[in-house]
Amino acid sequence: MRPALWPCYVGVVSAAIGVSTGQVIAAISNPESGPVYAVGAMTIDATPARVKEFAVRTAGTFDKPLLLAGVVVVLAAVAAFVGLAAARQRWPGFVGMAVLGGIAVVAAVTRPSASLVDAVPALVSAAVASAALLVMLRRPGAPPEAAQRPRLLDRRAFVGGVALAVAGVAAAGAAGTSRVAWRAAARSRDDVRLPPPTRLAPPLPEGVEPGFVTSNADFYRVDTALTVPRVDVDRWTLTVRGMVDRPFEISFDELLEEPMIEQYVTLNCVSNEVGGPYIGTAKWLGVRLADLLRRAGVQAGADQIVARSVDGMTIGTPTATVLHSGTTRGTQPALICVGMNDEPLPLEHGFPARMLTPGVYGYAGSCKWLTDIELSTFGDFDAYWVRRGYAAQAPVKTSSRIDRPRPFARVSAGRVVVAGVGWAQGNGISTVEVQVDDDAWQPATLRPEPNLDTWVQWTHEWQAAPGSHTLRVRAVDRTGTVQTGDRAEPFPNGATGWHTVAVTVT
Ligand SMILES: Nc1nc2c(c(=O)[nH]1)N[C@H]1C(S)=C(S)[C@@H](COP(=O)(O)O)O[C@H]1N2
Ligand SMILES: [Mo]
């Protein structure tokens, strides 16, 4: 290693000591105020929607760890420069650490649920990093030990600093994964006893196959939250306000006393590509949102319900969709959900309460970690994803997916069962059709559908001849509309096209 580069290492080690100190403090006070998390979260909000889409699609659930790694790499690079700048004179180093700390302070205090104390971890980080820099770099003016080469480094202090940095990063990692504060919410989730439903979901009809209900563990997760919001149920309230005659606030215990509806509903994400995984079906338990709206007295013209989460997400849903949901046979009402598959909502899926609007993509109907409902208009307010170019109104498009065989599978010639799901929320599915190569479309066999807002399972028996084949699927809804084969990407209001799978028959 070139001695001239030593100050770079000192910069990186100082930053590591400082940042890990801040992360440990944040793990105890508020994980979202940790410098790395806060800068990451600010980056997410500033990232253009198309890039975010790309990140979700290519990195899946790894998008967040990747982002955090990116923040760390950039920080390390800048810290190396700061170290170099501080080699001869100390003040550029302090200025550099102060600028880095300042960015983290701004990121932490501008989080939607932030308070001023959230600046503390970043401030401590900057102070500790500056001190470490000072200790490890050799005091200017001190006589060089070996006359031939100027020393830039206090070697002993540097070795100590490296040890401290390693210990700090390990401590920050441990504090982050044990999530001291996160556990507190998990405890309050364990304490929740869900009331029995006032209206039970009808049992799943006979013939519905395993896999119809997605387990909580397997249910896709899509959100902008770098750290899962933790909510203390005892302090949680839901407010209904805005263009209403009688605004009110309700506690979690009061919410649980309302009539509880249980229903199977499919939820999906606008960023799901044709054939993609961001869709699932669960048995939800919750309070009919329309009842709460009626209690508040929605004023004329309030065509948008703006839901806000504890982490500042805004989701706008047409008032009419919510009021009409569940009023025609087979459709299910929009709910304020507290339960998912016979459990309190998992933390990742919005504990203690979330909205769920059947037939509307999640970003426009299903706010997690819900705390506030404001009646407004589409003219007056653009929700989070609408500001980023997505459609303000986003009914789920009729679609279908082949789950078996998997793409590029090798199957043996003869009878092959092709299977999957199709959905046309609100209308229901009348037929699912399968096409092999350029043959005629064949009707698949449908499993029974519990209601019009869930997906439907289908199977199709195929007499497979050896060679390469292409399988295609399309759904037809009960109004007779055939799922379009025109390809559209998820942005700005949902993907279209026929899911196509290539297989080899041997
Ligand atoms: N607070 C909050 N709610 C949110 C989101 C979010 O980022 N923050 N994402 C929405 C999107 S885009 C979808 S598709 C659904 C996903 O819900 P799930 O993670 O429970 O599957 O939540 C919606 N609700
Ligand atoms: Mo979504």
Coordinates of C-alpha atoms and ligand atoms in Angstrom, one line a residue:
M1 CA 0.0 0.0 0.0
R2 CA 1.4 3.4 -1.0
P3 CA 2.0 5.5 2.1
A4 CA 0.6 8.5 0.3
L5 CA -2.8 6.8 0.4
W6 CA -2.8 6.2 4.1
P7 CA -5.0 9.3 4.8
C8 CA -7.6 7.7 2.5
Y9 CA -7.8 4.7 4.8
V10 CA -7.9 7.0 7.8
G11 CA -10.9 8.8 6.2
V12 CA -12.7 5.5 5.6
V13 CA -11.9 4.1 9.1
S14 CA -13.0 7.3 10.7
A15 CA -16.3 7.4 8.8
A16 CA -16.9 3.7 9.7
I17 CA -16.4 4.4 13.4
G18 CA -18.6 7.5 13.2
V19 CA -21.4 6.0 11.2
S20 CA -21.6 2.8 13.2
T21 CA -21.9 4.8 16.4
G22 CA -24.8 6.7 14.9
Q23 CA -26.4 3.5 13.6
V24 CA -26.2 1.9 17.1
I25 CA -27.8 4.9 18.7
A26 CA -30.5 4.9 16.1
A27 CA -31.2 1.2 16.6
I28 CA -32.2 2.0 20.1
S29 CA -34.0 5.4 19.5
N30 CA -35.5 5.2 16.0
P31 CA -34.0 2.9 13.3
E32 CA -35.1 5.3 10.6
S33 CA -32.8 8.0 11.9
G34 CA -29.7 5.9 11.3
P35 CA -27.5 7.9 8.9
V36 CA -27.3 5.1 6.4
Y37 CA -31.0 4.3 6.5
A38 CA -32.0 8.0 6.4
V39 CA -29.9 8.7 3.4
G40 CA -31.1 5.5 1.7
A41 CA -34.8 6.5 2.4
M42 CA -34.2 10.0 1.0
T43 CA -32.6 8.4 -2.1
I44 CA -35.7 6.3 -2.6
D45 CA -38.0 9.3 -2.5
A46 CA -35.7 11.2 -4.9
T47 CA -35.4 8.3 -7.4
P48 CA -37.4 8.6 -10.6
A49 CA -40.3 6.2 -10.8
R50 CA -38.9 4.4 -13.8
V51 CA -35.6 3.7 -12.1
K52 CA -37.5 2.4 -9.0
E53 CA -39.5 0.1 -11.2
F54 CA -36.4 -1.2 -12.8
A55 CA -34.9 -1.8 -9.3
V56 CA -37.9 -3.7 -8.1
R57 CA -38.0 -5.7 -11.3
T58 CA -34.3 -6.6 -11.5
A59 CA -33.4 -6.8 -7.9
G60 CA -36.8 -7.9 -6.4
T61 CA -36.7 -7.9 -2.7
F62 CA -32.9 -7.3 -2.8
D63 CA -33.5 -3.7 -4.0
K64 CA -33.2 -2.4 -0.5
P65 CA -30.0 -4.2 0.7
L66 CA -28.5 -3.1 -2.7
L67 CA -29.5 0.5 -2.1
L68 CA -28.0 0.4 1.4
A69 CA -24.8 -1.1 0.0
G70 CA -24.7 1.7 -2.6
V71 CA -25.0 4.3 0.2
V72 CA -22.1 2.7 2.0
V73 CA -19.9 2.5 -1.1
V74 CA -20.5 6.2 -1.9
L75 CA -19.9 7.2 1.7
A76 CA -16.6 5.2 1.7
A77 CA -15.4 6.9 -1.5
V78 CA -16.2 10.4 -0.2
A79 CA -14.6 9.6 3.2
A80 CA -11.4 8.5 1.5
F81 CA -11.3 12.0 -0.2
V82 CA -12.0 13.7 3.1
G83 CA -9.1 11.8 4.7
L84 CA -6.8 12.8 1.9
A85 CA -7.9 16.4 2.2
A86 CA -7.1 16.3 5.9
A87 CA -3.6 15.0 5.5
R88 CA -1.7 18.3 5.6
Q89 CA -4.2 20.5 7.3
R90 CA -7.0 19.4 9.6
W91 CA -9.8 21.8 8.7
P92 CA -10.7 20.4 5.3
G93 CA -11.3 17.1 7.1
F94 CA -13.6 18.6 9.6
V95 CA -15.5 20.4 6.8
G96 CA -15.8 17.2 4.9
M97 CA -17.2 15.2 7.9
A98 CA -19.5 18.1 8.7
V99 CA -20.9 18.1 5.2
L100 CA -21.5 14.3 5.3
G101 CA -23.1 14.7 8.7
G102 CA -25.2 17.6 7.4
I103 CA -26.6 15.4 4.6
A104 CA -27.5 12.7 7.1
V105 CA -29.1 15.2 9.4
V106 CA -31.2 16.6 6.6
A107 CA -32.2 13.1 5.5
A108 CA -33.1 12.1 9.1
V109 CA -35.2 15.1 10.0
T110 CA -37.1 15.3 6.7
R111 CA -38.5 11.7 7.1
P112 CA -42.3 12.1 7.2
S113 CA -42.5 10.8 10.8
A114 CA -39.3 12.5 12.0
S115 CA -38.8 14.8 15.0
L116 CA -35.7 16.9 15.8
V117 CA -34.2 14.3 18.1
D118 CA -33.7 12.2 14.9
A119 CA -30.8 14.5 14.1
V120 CA -28.8 13.1 17.0
P121 CA -27.4 9.9 15.4
A122 CA -26.1 11.9 12.4
L123 CA -24.6 14.6 14.6
V124 CA -22.9 12.1 16.8
S125 CA -21.6 10.3 13.7
A126 CA -20.0 13.5 12.4
A127 CA -18.4 14.4 15.7
V128 CA -17.0 10.9 16.3
A129 CA -15.7 10.6 12.8
S130 CA -13.9 14.0 13.1
A131 CA -12.4 13.0 16.4
A132 CA -11.2 9.7 14.9
L133 CA -9.7 11.5 12.0
L134 CA -7.8 13.8 14.3
V135 CA -6.4 11.0 16.4
M136 CA -5.3 8.8 13.6
L137 CA -3.6 11.3 11.4
R138 CA -0.2 12.4 12.5
R139 CA -0.1 15.7 14.2
P140 CA 1.2 18.3 11.8
G141 CA 4.6 19.7 12.6
A142 CA 5.7 16.6 14.6
P143 CA 9.1 15.4 13.5
P144 CA 9.1 12.5 11.1
E145 CA 10.6 9.4 12.6
A146 CA 12.3 8.2 9.5
A147 CA 13.8 11.3 7.9
Q148 CA 13.6 10.0 4.4
R149 CA 9.8 10.0 4.2
P150 CA 7.2 12.2 5.8
R151 CA 4.7 10.2 7.9
L152 CA 1.1 11.0 7.6
L153 CA -0.2 8.4 10.0
D154 CA -0.1 7.7 13.7
R155 CA 0.4 4.0 13.2
R156 CA -0.7 2.9 16.7
A157 CA -3.8 5.1 16.6
F158 CA -4.6 3.7 13.2
V159 CA -4.4 0.1 14.3
G160 CA -6.7 1.0 17.2
G161 CA -9.0 2.8 14.8
V162 CA -9.3 -0.2 12.5
A163 CA -10.1 -2.4 15.5
L164 CA -12.7 0.1 16.7
A165 CA -14.2 0.3 13.2
V166 CA -14.5 -3.4 12.9
A167 CA -16.1 -3.6 16.4
G168 CA -18.4 -0.7 15.5
V169 CA -19.6 -2.1 12.2
A170 CA -20.2 -5.5 14.0
A171 CA -22.2 -3.7 16.7
A172 CA -24.2 -1.7 14.3
G173 CA -25.0 -4.8 12.3
A174 CA -26.1 -6.7 15.4
A175 CA -28.2 -3.8 16.6
G176 CA -29.7 -3.4 13.2
T177 CA -30.7 -7.0 12.7
S178 CA -31.8 -7.5 16.3
R179 CA -33.8 -4.3 15.8
V180 CA -34.2 -3.5 19.4
A181 CA -37.0 -1.0 18.6
W182 CA -38.5 -3.3 16.0
R183 CA -39.0 -6.0 18.6
A184 CA -41.1 -3.6 20.7
A185 CA -43.7 -3.5 17.9
A186 CA -43.5 -7.3 17.4
R187 CA -44.4 -7.6 21.1
S188 CA -47.4 -5.4 20.8
R189 CA -48.4 -7.4 17.8
D190 CA -48.2 -10.6 19.9
D191 CA -50.5 -8.9 22.4
V192 CA -53.2 -8.3 19.8
R193 CA -56.2 -10.6 20.1
L194 CA -58.4 -10.4 17.0
P195 CA -62.1 -10.5 17.5
P196 CA -64.1 -13.2 15.8
P197 CA -65.6 -12.1 12.4
T198 CA -69.2 -10.8 12.5
R199 CA -69.4 -12.0 8.9
L200 CA -67.3 -15.1 8.2
A201 CA -65.8 -15.7 4.8
P202 CA -67.7 -18.6 3.2
P203 CA -65.5 -21.7 3.3
L204 CA -63.5 -22.2 0.1
P205 CA -65.6 -24.1 -2.4
E206 CA -64.7 -27.8 -2.9
G207 CA -62.2 -28.2 -5.7
V208 CA -60.1 -25.2 -4.8
E209 CA -56.5 -26.5 -4.9
P210 CA -53.7 -25.8 -2.4
G211 CA -51.9 -22.6 -3.3
F212 CA -55.1 -20.7 -3.7
V213 CA -54.4 -18.8 -0.5
T214 CA -50.9 -17.3 -0.3
S215 CA -49.3 -17.7 3.1
N216 CA -48.2 -14.6 5.0
A217 CA -44.6 -15.7 4.7
D218 CA -44.9 -16.1 0.9
F219 CA -47.0 -13.0 0.3
Y220 CA -45.2 -10.5 -1.9
R221 CA -44.1 -7.3 -0.3
V222 CA -43.8 -4.0 -2.2
D223 CA -43.2 -0.7 -0.4
T224 CA -40.9 2.2 -0.1
A225 CA -40.1 1.5 3.6
L226 CA -36.4 0.8 4.2
T227 CA -37.1 -0.1 7.8
V228 CA -40.5 -1.7 8.5
P229 CA -42.5 0.9 10.4
R230 CA -43.1 -0.2 14.0
V231 CA -46.3 1.0 15.6
D232 CA -47.3 0.9 19.2
V233 CA -51.0 -0.1 19.1
D234 CA -51.7 1.6 22.3
R235 CA -50.7 5.0 20.8
W236 CA -52.1 4.3 17.3
T237 CA -55.1 6.1 16.1
L238 CA -57.0 6.3 12.8
T239 CA -58.3 9.7 11.8
V240 CA -61.1 10.3 9.3
R241 CA -61.2 14.0 8.2
G242 CA -61.1 16.4 5.3
M243 CA -64.3 16.9 3.3
V244 CA -66.6 15.3 5.9
D245 CA -69.3 16.6 8.2
R246 CA -68.2 14.8 11.3
P247 CA -64.4 14.1 11.5
F248 CA -63.4 11.6 14.1
E249 CA -60.5 9.6 15.5
I250 CA -60.7 6.0 16.5
S251 CA -58.2 3.9 18.6
F252 CA -57.2 0.4 17.8
D253 CA -59.3 -1.1 20.6
E254 CA -62.3 0.9 19.3
L255 CA -61.6 -0.3 15.8
L256 CA -61.7 -3.9 17.0
E257 CA -65.2 -3.4 18.4
E258 CA -66.6 -2.6 15.0
P259 CA -68.3 -5.3 13.0
M260 CA -65.5 -7.5 11.5
I261 CA -65.8 -8.8 7.9
E262 CA -63.7 -11.7 6.7
Q263 CA -63.1 -12.2 3.0
Y264 CA -60.8 -13.7 0.5
V265 CA -59.4 -11.1 -1.8
T266 CA -56.5 -11.0 -4.3
L267 CA -54.0 -8.1 -4.1
N268 CA -51.6 -7.1 -6.8
C269 CA -49.0 -4.6 -7.6
V270 CA -49.0 -2.3 -10.6
S271 CA -45.3 -3.1 -11.2
N272 CA -46.1 -6.8 -11.7
E273 CA -45.1 -7.8 -15.2
V274 CA -47.1 -10.3 -17.2
G275 CA -46.5 -13.6 -15.4
G276 CA -44.8 -11.9 -12.5
P277 CA -44.9 -12.7 -8.8
Y278 CA -46.3 -9.5 -7.2
I279 CA -49.8 -10.9 -6.6
G280 CA -51.3 -12.9 -3.8
T281 CA -54.6 -14.0 -2.3
A282 CA -55.2 -13.9 1.5
K283 CA -58.1 -14.1 3.9
W284 CA -58.5 -10.6 5.2
L285 CA -60.2 -9.5 8.4
G286 CA -61.3 -5.9 8.8
V287 CA -63.9 -3.1 9.1
R288 CA -65.9 -2.0 6.2
L289 CA -64.4 1.3 5.1
A290 CA -67.7 2.5 3.7
D291 CA -69.3 2.3 7.2
L292 CA -66.6 4.5 8.6
L293 CA -67.0 7.0 5.8
R294 CA -70.8 7.1 6.4
R295 CA -70.2 7.8 10.1
A296 CA -68.0 10.8 9.0
G297 CA -70.5 12.0 6.4
V298 CA -68.7 12.4 3.1
Q299 CA -69.4 15.8 1.5
A300 CA -70.4 16.1 -2.1
G301 CA -67.5 16.4 -4.5
A302 CA -65.0 14.5 -2.3
D303 CA -64.1 12.1 -5.1
Q304 CA -60.7 11.0 -3.6
I305 CA -59.9 9.2 -0.4
V306 CA -56.3 10.0 0.6
A307 CA -54.8 7.4 2.9
R308 CA -51.7 8.3 4.8
S309 CA -49.3 5.8 6.6
V310 CA -47.2 6.4 9.6
D311 CA -44.2 6.5 7.3
G312 CA -45.7 9.3 5.1
M313 CA -46.9 7.2 2.2
T314 CA -50.0 8.7 0.5
I315 CA -52.4 6.5 -1.5
G316 CA -55.4 8.0 -3.3
T317 CA -58.5 5.8 -4.0
P318 CA -61.7 6.8 -5.8
T319 CA -64.4 7.4 -3.1
A320 CA -67.0 5.8 -5.5
T321 CA -65.0 2.6 -5.8
V322 CA -64.9 2.2 -2.0
L323 CA -68.6 3.0 -1.6
H324 CA -69.6 0.7 -4.4
S325 CA -67.3 -2.1 -3.4
G326 CA -69.2 -5.1 -2.0
T327 CA -72.6 -3.8 -3.0
T328 CA -73.1 -6.1 -6.0
R329 CA -73.3 -9.8 -5.7
G330 CA -69.9 -11.5 -5.5
T331 CA -67.8 -8.4 -5.0
Q332 CA -66.1 -7.7 -1.7
P333 CA -66.1 -4.4 0.3
A334 CA -63.0 -2.3 0.8
L335 CA -61.8 -2.8 4.3
I336 CA -59.6 -1.3 7.0
C337 CA -57.8 -4.6 7.6
V338 CA -56.4 -5.8 10.9
G339 CA -56.0 -9.5 10.1
M340 CA -54.4 -11.6 7.4
N341 CA -54.9 -15.3 7.2
D342 CA -56.1 -15.6 10.8
E343 CA -53.3 -13.6 12.3
P344 CA -52.9 -9.9 13.1
L345 CA -51.4 -8.2 10.1
P346 CA -47.7 -9.0 9.8
L347 CA -45.4 -6.0 10.4
E348 CA -44.3 -6.1 6.8
H349 CA -47.9 -6.0 5.6
G350 CA -49.0 -3.0 7.5
F351 CA -49.5 -3.7 11.2
P352 CA -51.7 -2.6 12.9
A353 CA -54.0 -1.6 10.1
R354 CA -54.1 -1.2 6.4
M355 CA -56.5 -0.4 3.7
L356 CA -57.5 -3.0 1.1
T357 CA -59.5 -2.1 -1.9
P358 CA -60.4 -5.0 -4.1
G359 CA -59.8 -4.6 -7.8
V360 CA -57.4 -1.6 -7.5
Y361 CA -53.6 -1.9 -7.7
G362 CA -51.9 -1.7 -4.2
Y363 CA -50.4 1.8 -4.8
A364 CA -53.9 3.2 -5.3
G365 CA -56.0 1.3 -2.8
S366 CA -54.2 -0.5 -0.1
C367 CA -52.2 1.8 2.2
K368 CA -50.2 -0.2 4.8
W369 CA -49.4 1.2 8.3
L370 CA -52.5 3.3 7.9
T371 CA -53.1 6.2 10.3
D372 CA -55.1 8.9 8.5
I373 CA -57.9 9.0 6.0
E374 CA -58.6 12.4 4.4
L375 CA -61.5 13.0 2.0
S376 CA -60.3 15.2 -0.8
T377 CA -60.5 15.5 -4.6
F378 CA -58.4 14.2 -7.4
G379 CA -58.1 17.8 -8.6
D380 CA -56.6 18.9 -5.3
F381 CA -54.2 16.2 -4.4
D382 CA -51.7 13.9 -6.1
A383 CA -50.7 10.9 -4.1
Y384 CA -47.1 9.6 -3.9
W385 CA -47.0 7.5 -7.1
V386 CA -49.2 9.8 -9.0
R387 CA -46.6 12.6 -8.5
R388 CA -44.2 10.2 -10.0
G389 CA -46.2 9.7 -13.2
Y390 CA -48.4 6.7 -12.3
A391 CA -52.1 6.8 -13.1
A392 CA -54.3 8.4 -10.5
Q393 CA -57.0 5.8 -11.0
A394 CA -55.8 2.2 -11.4
P395 CA -58.3 -0.6 -11.7
V396 CA -56.6 -4.0 -11.9
K397 CA -56.4 -5.3 -15.5
T398 CA -57.7 -8.7 -16.4
S399 CA -54.8 -11.1 -16.6
S400 CA -53.6 -14.7 -16.3
R401 CA -50.5 -16.6 -15.5
I402 CA -49.0 -20.0 -16.2
D403 CA -47.4 -21.5 -13.1
R404 CA -46.8 -25.0 -14.4
P405 CA -44.7 -26.0 -16.3
R406 CA -42.0 -23.4 -15.4
P407 CA -40.4 -21.4 -18.2
F408 CA -37.8 -23.5 -20.1
A409 CA -38.8 -26.6 -18.2
R410 CA -38.1 -30.0 -19.8
V411 CA -41.1 -32.3 -19.6
S412 CA -41.7 -35.8 -20.9
A413 CA -43.9 -36.3 -23.9
G414 CA -47.5 -37.4 -23.3
R415 CA -50.0 -36.0 -20.8
V416 CA -48.8 -32.7 -19.3
V417 CA -50.9 -30.7 -16.9
V418 CA -50.6 -27.0 -17.6
A419 CA -51.9 -24.9 -14.6
G420 CA -52.1 -21.4 -13.4
V421 CA -54.3 -18.6 -12.2
G422 CA -56.4 -15.9 -13.9
W423 CA -58.2 -12.8 -12.5
A424 CA -60.7 -10.3 -13.6
Q425 CA -61.5 -8.6 -10.3
G426 CA -65.0 -7.1 -9.9
N427 CA -66.3 -9.0 -13.0
G428 CA -65.0 -12.5 -12.4
I429 CA -63.5 -14.9 -14.9
S430 CA -65.8 -16.7 -17.4
T431 CA -63.1 -18.7 -19.3
V432 CA -59.4 -19.2 -19.4
E433 CA -57.9 -20.3 -22.7
V434 CA -54.6 -22.0 -23.5
Q435 CA -52.8 -21.9 -26.8
V436 CA -50.0 -24.3 -27.7
D437 CA -47.7 -22.9 -30.5
D438 CA -50.1 -21.7 -33.2
D439 CA -52.9 -24.1 -32.6
A440 CA -56.4 -23.0 -31.8
W441 CA -57.1 -21.6 -28.3
Q442 CA -58.5 -24.3 -26.0
P443 CA -60.7 -23.7 -22.9
A444 CA -59.0 -24.7 -19.7
T445 CA -60.8 -26.3 -16.7
L446 CA -61.6 -23.7 -14.0
R447 CA -61.6 -24.5 -10.3
P448 CA -64.5 -22.8 -8.5
E449 CA -64.0 -19.1 -7.6
P450 CA -65.0 -18.1 -4.1
N451 CA -66.0 -14.6 -5.2
L452 CA -65.4 -12.1 -8.0
D453 CA -62.4 -10.4 -6.4
T454 CA -60.1 -13.4 -6.2
W455 CA -58.0 -15.2 -8.7
V456 CA -59.3 -18.4 -10.2
Q457 CA -57.2 -21.6 -10.6
W458 CA -57.2 -23.4 -13.9
T459 CA -55.7 -26.5 -15.4
H460 CA -55.3 -27.8 -18.9
E461 CA -54.4 -31.2 -20.1
W462 CA -51.9 -31.1 -22.9
Q463 CA -50.8 -34.1 -25.1
A464 CA -47.3 -33.0 -25.5
A465 CA -45.3 -34.1 -28.6
P466 CA -41.4 -34.0 -28.5
G467 CA -39.8 -30.8 -29.5
S468 CA -39.8 -27.1 -28.4
H469 CA -43.2 -25.6 -27.7
T470 CA -44.7 -22.3 -26.6
L471 CA -47.6 -22.2 -24.2
R472 CA -49.8 -19.1 -23.9
V473 CA -52.7 -18.2 -21.7
R474 CA -55.5 -15.6 -21.8
A475 CA -58.5 -14.9 -19.6
V476 CA -62.0 -13.9 -20.6
D477 CA -64.1 -12.0 -18.0
R478 CA -67.8 -12.4 -17.4
T479 CA -68.6 -9.4 -19.6
G480 CA -67.1 -11.3 -22.5
T481 CA -64.0 -9.1 -22.7
V482 CA -60.9 -11.1 -23.8
Q483 CA -57.6 -10.2 -22.1
T484 CA -55.7 -8.2 -24.5
G485 CA -52.5 -9.6 -26.2
D486 CA -51.1 -6.1 -26.7
R487 CA -47.9 -5.8 -24.7
A488 CA -47.7 -2.9 -22.2
E489 CA -45.1 -2.4 -19.5
P490 CA -46.3 -1.8 -15.9
F491 CA -45.8 2.0 -16.1
P492 CA -48.1 3.9 -15.8
N493 CA -51.2 1.8 -15.1
G494 CA -50.4 -1.9 -15.2
A495 CA -48.9 -4.4 -17.7
T496 CA -50.8 -6.2 -20.4
G497 CA -50.1 -9.1 -22.8
W498 CA -50.4 -12.9 -22.8
H499 CA -48.1 -14.8 -20.5
T500 CA -46.0 -17.1 -22.7
V501 CA -43.8 -19.9 -21.5
A502 CA -41.4 -21.9 -23.7
V503 CA -40.8 -25.6 -22.8
T504 CA -38.9 -28.5 -24.2
V505 CA -40.7 -31.9 -24.5
T506 CA -38.5 -34.9 -24.6
Ligands
LIG1 N1 -47.4 2.7 3.6 C1 -47.3 2.1 2.4 N2 -48.3 1.4 1.9 C2 -48.2 0.8 0.7 C3 -47.1 0.8 0.0 C4 -46.0 1.6 0.5 O1 -44.9 1.7 -0.1 N3 -46.1 2.2 1.7 N4 -47.0 0.2 -1.2 C5 -48.2 -0.1 -1.9 C6 -48.1 -1.0 -3.0 S1 -47.3 -0.4 -4.4 C7 -48.6 -2.3 -3.0 S2 -48.6 -3.3 -4.4 C8 -49.1 -2.9 -1.7 C9 -48.4 -4.2 -1.4 O2 -48.8 -4.7 -0.2 P1 -48.1 -6.0 0.4 O3 -46.6 -5.5 0.6 O4 -48.7 -6.3 1.7 O5 -48.1 -7.1 -0.6 O6 -49.0 -2.0 -0.6 C10 -49.3 -0.7 -0.9 N5 -49.3 0.0 0.3
MO2 MO -47.6 -1.8 -6.0

